[in-house]
PDB file of C-alpha atoms in Angstrom:
ATOM      1  CA  MET I  20     113.973 103.638  87.558  1.00  0.00           C
ATOM      2  CA  SER I  21     113.428 101.870  84.680  1.00  0.00           C
ATOM      3  CA  ARG I  22     110.816 104.057  83.585  1.00  0.00           C
ATOM      4  CA  GLU I  23     110.787 107.624  83.027  1.00  0.00           C
ATOM      5  CA  ILE I  24     109.076 110.398  81.177  1.00  0.00           C
ATOM      6  CA  ILE I  25     111.659 112.505  79.825  1.00  0.00           C
ATOM      7  CA  ILE I  26     110.812 116.821  79.956  1.00  0.00           C
ATOM      8  CA  HIS I  27     111.743 119.612  77.249  1.00  0.00           C
ATOM      9  CA  SER I  28     109.509 121.670  80.113  1.00  0.00           C
ATOM     10  CA  LEU I  29     108.269 123.253  82.918  1.00  0.00           C
ATOM     11  CA  ALA I  30     104.454 122.284  81.693  1.00  0.00           C
ATOM     12  CA  GLY I  31     105.932 119.378  80.965  1.00  0.00           C
ATOM     13  CA  ALA I  32     107.119 118.568  83.983  1.00  0.00           C
ATOM     14  CA  ARG I  33     103.577 120.161  86.428  1.00  0.00           C
ATOM     15  CA  ALA I  34     102.057 117.780  83.855  1.00  0.00           C
ATOM     16  CA  ALA I  35     104.004 114.710  85.091  1.00  0.00           C
ATOM     17  CA  LEU I  36     103.902 115.273  88.536  1.00  0.00           C
ATOM     18  CA  GLY I  37     100.594 116.257  88.879  1.00  0.00           C
ATOM     19  CA  VAL I  38      99.522 112.917  87.394  1.00  0.00           C
ATOM     20  CA  ALA I  39     101.249 111.260  89.737  1.00  0.00           C
ATOM     21  CA  ALA I  40     100.664 112.895  93.037  1.00  0.00           C
ATOM     22  CA  SER I  41      96.302 112.436  91.289  1.00  0.00           C
ATOM     23  CA  MET I  42      97.882 108.366  91.426  1.00  0.00           C
ATOM     24  CA  LYS I  43      99.792 108.957  94.375  1.00  0.00           C
ATOM     25  CA  ALA I  44     102.953 107.211  92.033  1.00  0.00           C
ATOM     26  CA  PRO I  45     106.043 107.563  91.884  1.00  0.00           C
ATOM     27  CA  ILE I  46     107.711 109.400  89.231  1.00  0.00           C
ATOM     28  CA  VAL I  47     111.233 109.275  87.520  1.00  0.00           C
ATOM     29  CA  LEU I  48     111.760 112.628  85.784  1.00  0.00           C
ATOM     30  CA  ALA I  49     114.547 112.816  82.936  1.00  0.00           C
ATOM     31  CA  SER I  50     116.269 116.141  80.725  1.00  0.00           C
ATOM     32  CA  ALA I  51     116.837 115.134  77.098  1.00  0.00           C
ATOM     33  CA  PRO I  52     119.748 113.261  76.085  1.00  0.00           C
ATOM     34  CA  GLY I  53     122.748 116.367  75.759  1.00  0.00           C
ATOM     35  CA  ALA I  54     120.563 118.886  77.831  1.00  0.00           C
ATOM     36  CA  ALA I  55     122.491 119.836  80.138  1.00  0.00           C
ATOM     37  CA  LEU I  56     124.481 120.555  77.064  1.00  0.00           C
ATOM     38  CA  GLN I  57     121.863 123.320  75.539  1.00  0.00           C
ATOM     39  CA  THR I  58     119.702 124.260  78.392  1.00  0.00           C
ATOM     40  CA  GLY I  59     122.966 123.400  81.585  1.00  0.00           C
ATOM     41  CA  PRO I  60     121.859 122.135  85.323  1.00  0.00           C
ATOM     42  CA  LEU I  61     120.597 125.230  86.537  1.00  0.00           C
ATOM     43  CA  TRP I  62     117.457 125.172  84.253  1.00  0.00           C
ATOM     44  CA  PHE I  63     116.925 121.576  84.466  1.00  0.00           C
ATOM     45  CA  LYS I  64     116.898 122.246  88.767  1.00  0.00           C
ATOM     46  CA  SER I  65     115.362 125.823  88.754  1.00  0.00           C
ATOM     47  CA  VAL I  66     112.654 123.647  86.448  1.00  0.00           C
ATOM     48  CA  ILE I  67     112.055 120.429  88.858  1.00  0.00           C
ATOM     49  CA  ASP I  68     112.296 122.421  91.753  1.00  0.00           C
ATOM     50  CA  GLN I  69     109.355 125.050  90.300  1.00  0.00           C
ATOM     51  CA  ALA I  70     106.778 121.687  89.349  1.00  0.00           C
ATOM     52  CA  SER I  71     107.844 120.009  92.948  1.00  0.00           C
ATOM     53  CA  ALA I  72     106.860 122.973  94.821  1.00  0.00           C
ATOM     54  CA  ALA I  73     103.369 121.817  93.834  1.00  0.00           C
ATOM     55  CA  GLN I  74     103.220 118.542  94.691  1.00  0.00           C
ATOM     56  CA  PRO I  75     105.874 118.273  97.316  1.00  0.00           C
ATOM     57  CA  GLY I  76     104.210 114.756  98.169  1.00  0.00           C
ATOM     58  CA  VAL I  77     105.463 113.141  95.155  1.00  0.00           C
ATOM     59  CA  ALA I  78     107.882 110.955  94.976  1.00  0.00           C
ATOM     60  CA  LEU I  79     110.849 112.243  92.704  1.00  0.00           C
ATOM     61  CA  THR I  80     114.359 111.272  91.262  1.00  0.00           C
ATOM     62  CA  ALA I  81     115.406 113.396  88.324  1.00  0.00           C
ATOM     63  CA  ILE I  82     117.775 112.798  86.344  1.00  0.00           C
ATOM     64  CA  LEU I  83     120.422 114.732  84.236  1.00  0.00           C
ATOM     65  CA  ASP I  84     121.511 114.184  81.006  1.00  0.00           C
ATOM     66  CA  CYS I  85     125.427 115.517  81.195  1.00  0.00           C
ATOM     67  CA  GLY I  86     127.223 113.468  77.669  1.00  0.00           C
ATOM     68  CA  ALA I  87     130.819 113.052  77.910  1.00  0.00           C
ATOM     69  CA  ALA I  88     130.951 116.414  79.921  1.00  0.00           C
ATOM     70  CA  PRO I  89     132.220 116.123  83.069  1.00  0.00           C
ATOM     71  CA  GLY I  90     132.242 119.895  83.931  1.00  0.00           C
ATOM     72  CA  ALA I  91     128.055 119.605  83.183  1.00  0.00           C
ATOM     73  CA  VAL I  92     128.084 116.806  85.651  1.00  0.00           C
ATOM     74  CA  MET I  93     129.565 118.479  88.416  1.00  0.00           C
ATOM     75  CA  ALA I  94     128.127 122.419  88.109  1.00  0.00           C
ATOM     76  CA  GLY I  95     124.655 120.392  88.417  1.00  0.00           C
ATOM     77  CA  LEU I  96     126.340 118.531  91.791  1.00  0.00           C
ATOM     78  CA  ARG I  97     126.705 121.920  92.717  1.00  0.00           C
ATOM     79  CA  ALA I  98     123.445 123.648  91.660  1.00  0.00           C
ATOM     80  CA  GLY I  99     121.880 120.414  94.028  1.00  0.00           C
ATOM     81  CA  LEU I 100     120.891 118.004  91.259  1.00  0.00           C
ATOM     82  CA  THR I 101     122.523 113.734  92.422  1.00  0.00           C
ATOM     83  CA  HIS I 102     121.122 111.840  89.829  1.00  0.00           C
ATOM     84  CA  PHE I 103     123.547 111.936  85.764  1.00  0.00           C
ATOM     85  CA  ARG I 104     123.203 110.374  82.700  1.00  0.00           C
ATOM     86  CA  PHE I 105     127.298 110.351  82.579  1.00  0.00           C
ATOM     87  CA  SER I 106     128.811 109.115  79.112  1.00  0.00           C
ATOM     88  CA  GLY I 107     132.874 110.170  79.352  1.00  0.00           C
ATOM     89  CA  ARG I 108     134.985 107.874  80.102  1.00  0.00           C
ATOM     90  CA  ALA I 109     135.730 105.803  83.093  1.00  0.00           C
ATOM     91  CA  GLU I 110     137.851 106.969  85.440  1.00  0.00           C
ATOM     92  CA  LEU I 111     136.297 110.102  85.494  1.00  0.00           C
ATOM     93  CA  ARG I 112     133.545 108.161  86.193  1.00  0.00           C
ATOM     94  CA  GLU I 113     134.951 106.754  89.214  1.00  0.00           C
ATOM     95  CA  ARG I 114     136.307 110.639  90.439  1.00  0.00           C
ATOM     96  CA  LEU I 115     132.754 112.655  89.768  1.00  0.00           C
ATOM     97  CA  ALA I 116     130.749 109.525  92.146  1.00  0.00           C
ATOM     98  CA  GLY I 117     133.424 110.175  94.270  1.00  0.00           C
ATOM     99  CA  MET I 118     132.210 113.435  94.631  1.00  0.00           C
ATOM    100  CA  GLY I 119     127.797 111.986  95.144  1.00  0.00           C
ATOM    101  CA  ALA I 120     126.669 112.011  91.038  1.00  0.00           C
ATOM    102  CA  LYS I 121     124.940 109.263  90.678  1.00  0.00           C
ATOM    103  CA  PHE I 122     124.448 107.464  86.900  1.00  0.00           C
ATOM    104  CA  VAL I 123     121.129 105.761  85.956  1.00  0.00           C
ATOM    105  CA  ALA I 124     121.891 103.417  82.671  1.00  0.00           C
ATOM    106  CA  PRO I 125     119.767 104.771  79.995  1.00  0.00           C
ATOM    107  CA  SER I 126     115.876 104.054  81.137  1.00  0.00           C
ATOM    108  CA  GLY I 127     114.003 100.237  79.620  1.00  0.00           C
ATOM    109  CA  GLU I 128     111.146 102.655  78.453  1.00  0.00           C
ATOM    110  CA  ALA I 129     111.056 106.292  78.065  1.00  0.00           C
ATOM    111  CA  LEU I 130     107.879 108.952  77.800  1.00  0.00           C
ATOM    112  CA  ASP I 131     109.353 111.503  75.898  1.00  0.00           C
ATOM    113  CA  LEU I 132     106.580 115.151  75.982  1.00  0.00           C
ATOM    114  CA  ARG I 133     108.009 115.934  72.882  1.00  0.00           C
ATOM    115  CA  GLU I 134     105.672 114.474  71.098  1.00  0.00           C
ATOM    116  CA  PHE I 135     102.806 114.566  73.147  1.00  0.00           C
ATOM    117  CA  ARG I 136     100.504 118.500  72.974  1.00  0.00           C
ATOM    118  CA  GLU I 137      98.649 117.779  76.593  1.00  0.00           C
ATOM    119  CA  PRO I 138     100.619 114.643  77.917  1.00  0.00           C
ATOM    120  CA  GLU I 139      98.305 114.539  80.866  1.00  0.00           C
ATOM    121  CA  THR I 140      96.862 111.218  79.658  1.00  0.00           C
ATOM    122  CA  ALA I 141     100.031 109.314  78.208  1.00  0.00           C
ATOM    123  CA  ILE I 142     100.933 110.233  81.150  1.00  0.00           C
ATOM    124  CA  ARG I 143      98.818 108.251  83.036  1.00  0.00           C
ATOM    125  CA  ALA I 144      98.966 105.308  80.473  1.00  0.00           C
ATOM    126  CA  PHE I 145     102.536 105.586  80.784  1.00  0.00           C
ATOM    127  CA  LEU I 146     102.645 105.557  84.617  1.00  0.00           C
ATOM    128  CA  ALA I 147      99.070 103.166  85.283  1.00  0.00           C
ATOM    129  CA  ARG I 148     101.760 100.292  83.560  1.00  0.00           C
ATOM    130  CA  CYS I 149     104.701 101.007  85.957  1.00  0.00           C
TER     131      CYS I 149
END
């Protein structure tokens, strides 16, 4: 998972999954840094579920950034998410991993959709390089 698309809305997630479907490409969607503390894990899970329902054939990995908040990771696990970013203490990371959390290091390259009003062209170019 070296490249990912950072989403901020359902529209962005739908655009990314639509392009991935047309390219028959797997995709990694990530929340903005600290999103679990701002919008919450349930919002992120809902966005992912709604967007992926329209493109069920796309191989998708969704990553929720929880900052240093272990409670946000636990809430994400309860919501059905599995992949997280977590900057908290190592002992907490180990305990959360024991509960099923998979931790993903920051991407080597990411496309942040906040920068685009109509992101499809940027997404297509980004995924073509993967």
